[in-house]
């Protein structure tokens, strides 16, 4: 009985998740673009000339049907990877993306290993 | 005149530190367990004189003595008195003096409040702490002296950056420094503990209060910094994963891990070396953060004036600290052998530490990685919010579940008798989550997970609260508030509405169900700035709410700066946030309007979180 | 085993400290000057005078083209202007001026007063086209060769050193 209730609730939750809207969120793109003429701000947080222009360009690109990734590729080709707040996954950035998960997994392993060793000792 | 007094007091402090070290060294050789009275007196004298030194600097600011470069560069005679005073620590040199004060006073307090502990341990702590003090005094004296003079004496100061003229920012540095500079004392104590072989439970007890104090202040410091960013920067956010912000977060993670591992050391005499490492790590991260922020090798919103020579100095200091601690650890390390069960409170504390280390390393990696690619690969990259959000947030969801379950586990050997209850809580969390997202109609997998797990933590903490057997109220309060904090951040993040558009005087704009009218622009002359005040009418056409918001553009004279003051209307459900900024060569104004639900609750939860730490401190004091 | 761990830890710390040291003397500011070698294959700029467009077709006969972004409201543009006037006389170089977010009359006045160094004059009213060239503030100049590959980028006003360098590159044919 209980199991069924959980199952139903889980299903309802999953159902609600599947509604995810497909519209590209311009604001999300803005937040990932660094304002080159500012100090550590995204173009979403800036009202500089550059940020305003870039927002217009992003709008045009979205209207042309470009995907988020295509927009990032276009801009990083023109301005370098510095403009992206979310670094691309490539050779140079591999460690940046992989190390956190390596730490997470190995941390877990260390705990398991340590406890097993200490449980046996007694 | 004031410059001479200040310099004299600084030299006096160096001398006092040397005397304290010398006397402590002699005292170590005596066979009884008494510390010379002389050492207490010297230490008290040292604290007094560094305070007088600081008041000397404050008075230089108060009387606007522009013969000091520091006052000339950061103050102005027309500035309100409050900001004259807070300007003292709002700059590099002055804030270092604050560093030295906290190092010194903590050294003195640790000496007098730990009289139950053996002499050698206390003396070694004192010696190491005084070595740190000397290091910082040298830095102040020979590189960043707030008492340096300028000649000829200027008539007027350059003024303090207007965005720093804010009450939140006036108290932000002292709070934050009490946190991470305060951690110096358990750095010294950890070193002393290894040297004098004073370990396990008594060691844990001797530093627990200090860890709690620094943790509470660090939390409050970060909170006040975020509040400042929210109100003053005008971007509507409160956390930007900016390198300087990260620098304050790193010691916080280490402290939080330490706080938990201390419990195990106290109750079960386990994880001694791990606790020591965390003690050393916390202060090392604080100094590293200072290095990153002050040397200017990071590109950040919160810039201090950059100067590589400062960097060199802190780097040398940091290298000495690291090598001494690593050397001592290697020399003293012994593997532990006491029994730990896989299902016990010990294991859950380890799990806490495991997650804390994950957060710490991820944030550190994100902060340092651009420096490394630049230095080694010659490529400049940015690591910003999207990176941290995508790596950290999913893990937080799992972490919260452990945080709910862990505290209920028993020491040594645990058995979960309440699986049914956990299941009920989970169902409750799922139902509430579904209701929230069903009623408000916005969906993403990650925010669902975050909301579910934070609800799980909240509900189970609330159940703990009303259980008669559980007596650790501070713990429950902190865990509950953390659950609320993540819950509110999650909702805030997910249901924020943001509109960005350009508008000119008299124009009306309709976006979705909002109507905006720029009704009026008013020019206002204030004492130290001019303000253009906009009158914006915002209509929510769905709810027929109408409100007037008054954002400002301020033009400051000393120094010449333009700032944008957000207009914020707060209530218990949401904040309405609006900034207006001018666009160059155009009659249009850029308007950024945001609706931020439950903003105030984010602040309240954080205050409750640190209040939990506070209660824990008093409880700990009462029990010992 | 113990020794290996010790050495690894020590090396780790030394590595970090050395990188910190190396970074001290590097600038933390960013510019796009190093972004050379990209091929600008889709140039399309609206002409200043007429409704026509300048494309790669118009530039393909030039050995070198200097694309200069300027505006009448931009003070540093006035500083570099005399150098552009001189460069316009270079044999192997043609200059394409892009008038950036400017008013037509002001731009014409600017050229009448200070001279017109541009072989081609285009405009970018909203600044959107400039994004395609990786421009983030003016003045900026991009030197491309016959194959439209970026050889050099100049951020900020051209100075005498830049001037000599451009001459050297274009005369090396």
mmCIF file of N, CA, C and O in Angstrom, chain A residues 29 31-34 36 68-69 71-73 75-77 79-88, chain B residues 380-384 386:
data_model
loop_
_atom_site.group_PDB
_atom_site.id
_atom_site.type_symbol
_atom_site.label_atom_id
_atom_site.label_comp_id
_atom_site.label_asym_id
_atom_site.label_seq_id
_atom_site.Cartn_x
_atom_site.Cartn_y
_atom_site.Cartn_z
ATOM 1 N N UNK A 29 21.728 33.014 -21.222
ATOM 2 C CA UNK A 29 22.891 33.235 -22.089
ATOM 3 C C UNK A 29 23.656 34.472 -21.615
ATOM 4 O O UNK A 29 24.880 34.451 -21.494
ATOM 5 N N UNK A 31 23.911 35.632 -18.732
ATOM 6 C CA UNK A 31 24.633 35.377 -17.484
ATOM 7 C C UNK A 31 25.912 34.602 -17.718
ATOM 8 O O UNK A 31 26.806 34.572 -16.868
ATOM 9 N N UNK A 32 25.992 33.913 -18.853
ATOM 10 C CA UNK A 32 27.207 33.141 -19.136
ATOM 11 C C UNK A 32 28.223 33.949 -19.926
ATOM 12 O O UNK A 32 29.310 33.460 -20.216
ATOM 13 N N UNK A 33 27.885 35.184 -20.301
ATOM 14 C CA UNK A 33 28.817 35.964 -21.109
ATOM 15 C C UNK A 33 29.476 37.041 -20.266
ATOM 16 O O UNK A 33 28.789 37.831 -19.616
ATOM 17 N N UNK A 34 30.780 37.057 -20.288
ATOM 18 C CA UNK A 34 31.510 38.017 -19.471
ATOM 19 C C UNK A 34 31.595 39.351 -20.191
ATOM 20 O O UNK A 34 31.881 39.405 -21.384
ATOM 21 N N UNK A 36 33.526 42.192 -21.281
ATOM 22 C CA UNK A 36 34.988 42.336 -21.385
ATOM 23 C C UNK A 36 35.498 43.671 -20.862
ATOM 24 O O UNK A 36 36.645 43.781 -20.466
ATOM 25 N N UNK A 68 21.932 27.612 -28.185
ATOM 26 C CA UNK A 68 22.768 28.232 -27.163
ATOM 27 C C UNK A 68 24.244 27.972 -27.455
ATOM 28 O O UNK A 68 25.074 28.870 -27.423
ATOM 29 N N UNK A 69 24.539 26.705 -27.763
ATOM 30 C CA UNK A 69 25.925 26.317 -27.972
ATOM 31 C C UNK A 69 26.520 27.024 -29.182
ATOM 32 O O UNK A 69 27.673 27.446 -29.168
ATOM 33 N N UNK A 71 25.731 29.924 -30.285
ATOM 34 C CA UNK A 71 25.997 31.318 -29.915
ATOM 35 C C UNK A 71 27.319 31.416 -29.142
ATOM 36 O O UNK A 71 28.153 32.276 -29.404
ATOM 37 N N UNK A 72 27.505 30.477 -28.213
ATOM 38 C CA UNK A 72 28.763 30.491 -27.445
ATOM 39 C C UNK A 72 29.957 30.271 -28.355
ATOM 40 O O UNK A 72 30.991 30.933 -28.216
ATOM 41 N N UNK A 73 29.824 29.345 -29.294
ATOM 42 C CA UNK A 73 30.941 29.072 -30.194
ATOM 43 C C UNK A 73 31.271 30.298 -31.035
ATOM 44 O O UNK A 73 32.445 30.652 -31.202
ATOM 45 N N UNK A 75 30.737 33.443 -30.348
ATOM 46 C CA UNK A 75 31.355 34.521 -29.571
ATOM 47 C C UNK A 75 32.742 34.162 -29.080
ATOM 48 O O UNK A 75 33.627 35.015 -29.017
ATOM 49 N N UNK A 76 32.950 32.889 -28.735
ATOM 50 C CA UNK A 76 34.285 32.557 -28.225
ATOM 51 C C UNK A 76 35.293 32.537 -29.366
ATOM 52 O O UNK A 76 36.485 32.745 -29.155
ATOM 53 N N UNK A 77 34.812 32.318 -30.601
ATOM 54 C CA UNK A 77 35.739 32.417 -31.733
ATOM 55 C C UNK A 77 36.180 33.867 -31.910
ATOM 56 O O UNK A 77 37.336 34.152 -32.207
ATOM 57 N N UNK A 79 35.984 36.390 -29.513
ATOM 58 C CA UNK A 79 36.532 37.068 -28.337
ATOM 59 C C UNK A 79 37.433 36.186 -27.468
ATOM 60 O O UNK A 79 37.951 36.639 -26.461
ATOM 61 N N UNK A 80 37.567 34.923 -27.815
ATOM 62 C CA UNK A 80 38.363 34.040 -26.969
ATOM 63 C C UNK A 80 37.508 33.398 -25.892
ATOM 64 O O UNK A 80 36.393 33.836 -25.631
ATOM 65 N N UNK A 81 38.046 32.367 -25.251
ATOM 66 C CA UNK A 81 37.272 31.632 -24.247
ATOM 67 C C UNK A 81 36.999 32.468 -23.004
ATOM 68 O O UNK A 81 36.171 32.113 -22.178
ATOM 69 N N UNK A 82 37.735 33.558 -22.860
ATOM 70 C CA UNK A 82 37.567 34.445 -21.708
ATOM 71 C C UNK A 82 36.124 34.912 -21.577
ATOM 72 O O UNK A 82 35.624 35.162 -20.487
ATOM 73 N N UNK A 83 35.424 35.011 -22.705
ATOM 74 C CA UNK A 83 34.078 35.586 -22.670
ATOM 75 C C UNK A 83 33.050 34.633 -22.050
ATOM 76 O O UNK A 83 31.990 35.048 -21.607
ATOM 77 N N UNK A 84 33.378 33.344 -21.998
ATOM 78 C CA UNK A 84 32.424 32.374 -21.461
ATOM 79 C C UNK A 84 32.675 32.131 -19.976
ATOM 80 O O UNK A 84 33.784 31.795 -19.580
ATOM 81 N N UNK A 85 31.633 32.282 -19.164
ATOM 82 C CA UNK A 85 31.788 32.013 -17.732
ATOM 83 C C UNK A 85 31.750 30.522 -17.436
ATOM 84 O O UNK A 85 32.186 30.073 -16.385
ATOM 85 N N UNK A 86 31.181 29.769 -18.362
ATOM 86 C CA UNK A 86 31.186 28.322 -18.180
ATOM 87 C C UNK A 86 32.198 27.763 -19.172
ATOM 88 O O UNK A 86 31.908 27.671 -20.363
ATOM 89 N N UNK A 87 33.395 27.403 -18.711
ATOM 90 C CA UNK A 87 34.450 26.999 -19.641
ATOM 91 C C UNK A 87 34.030 25.777 -20.448
ATOM 92 O O UNK A 87 33.325 24.913 -19.949
ATOM 93 N N UNK A 88 34.492 25.760 -21.699
ATOM 94 C CA UNK A 88 34.190 24.600 -22.544
ATOM 95 C C UNK A 88 34.958 23.392 -22.048
ATOM 96 O O UNK A 88 36.030 23.517 -21.459
ATOM 97 N N UNK B 380 43.825 32.451 -21.380
ATOM 98 C CA UNK B 380 43.004 33.071 -20.340
ATOM 99 C C UNK B 380 41.578 32.563 -20.460
ATOM 100 O O UNK B 380 40.972 32.659 -21.517
ATOM 101 N N UNK B 381 41.069 31.997 -19.380
ATOM 102 C CA UNK B 381 39.678 31.570 -19.389
ATOM 103 C C UNK B 381 38.959 32.181 -18.192
ATOM 104 O O UNK B 381 39.589 32.700 -17.285
ATOM 105 N N UNK B 382 37.645 32.113 -18.207
ATOM 106 C CA UNK B 382 36.853 32.593 -17.081
ATOM 107 C C UNK B 382 36.122 31.409 -16.475
ATOM 108 O O UNK B 382 35.657 30.535 -17.194
ATOM 109 N N UNK B 383 36.048 31.402 -15.167
ATOM 110 C CA UNK B 383 35.225 30.397 -14.509
ATOM 111 C C UNK B 383 34.228 31.164 -13.651
ATOM 112 O O UNK B 383 34.619 31.888 -12.748
ATOM 113 N N UNK B 384 32.969 31.033 -13.982
ATOM 114 C CA UNK B 384 31.976 31.855 -13.302
ATOM 115 C C UNK B 384 30.793 31.053 -12.801
ATOM 116 O O UNK B 384 30.841 29.821 -12.755
ATOM 117 N N UNK B 386 27.960 29.815 -13.854
ATOM 118 C CA UNK B 386 27.410 28.593 -14.459
ATOM 119 C C UNK B 386 28.229 27.349 -14.125
ATOM 120 O O UNK B 386 27.668 26.263 -13.966
#
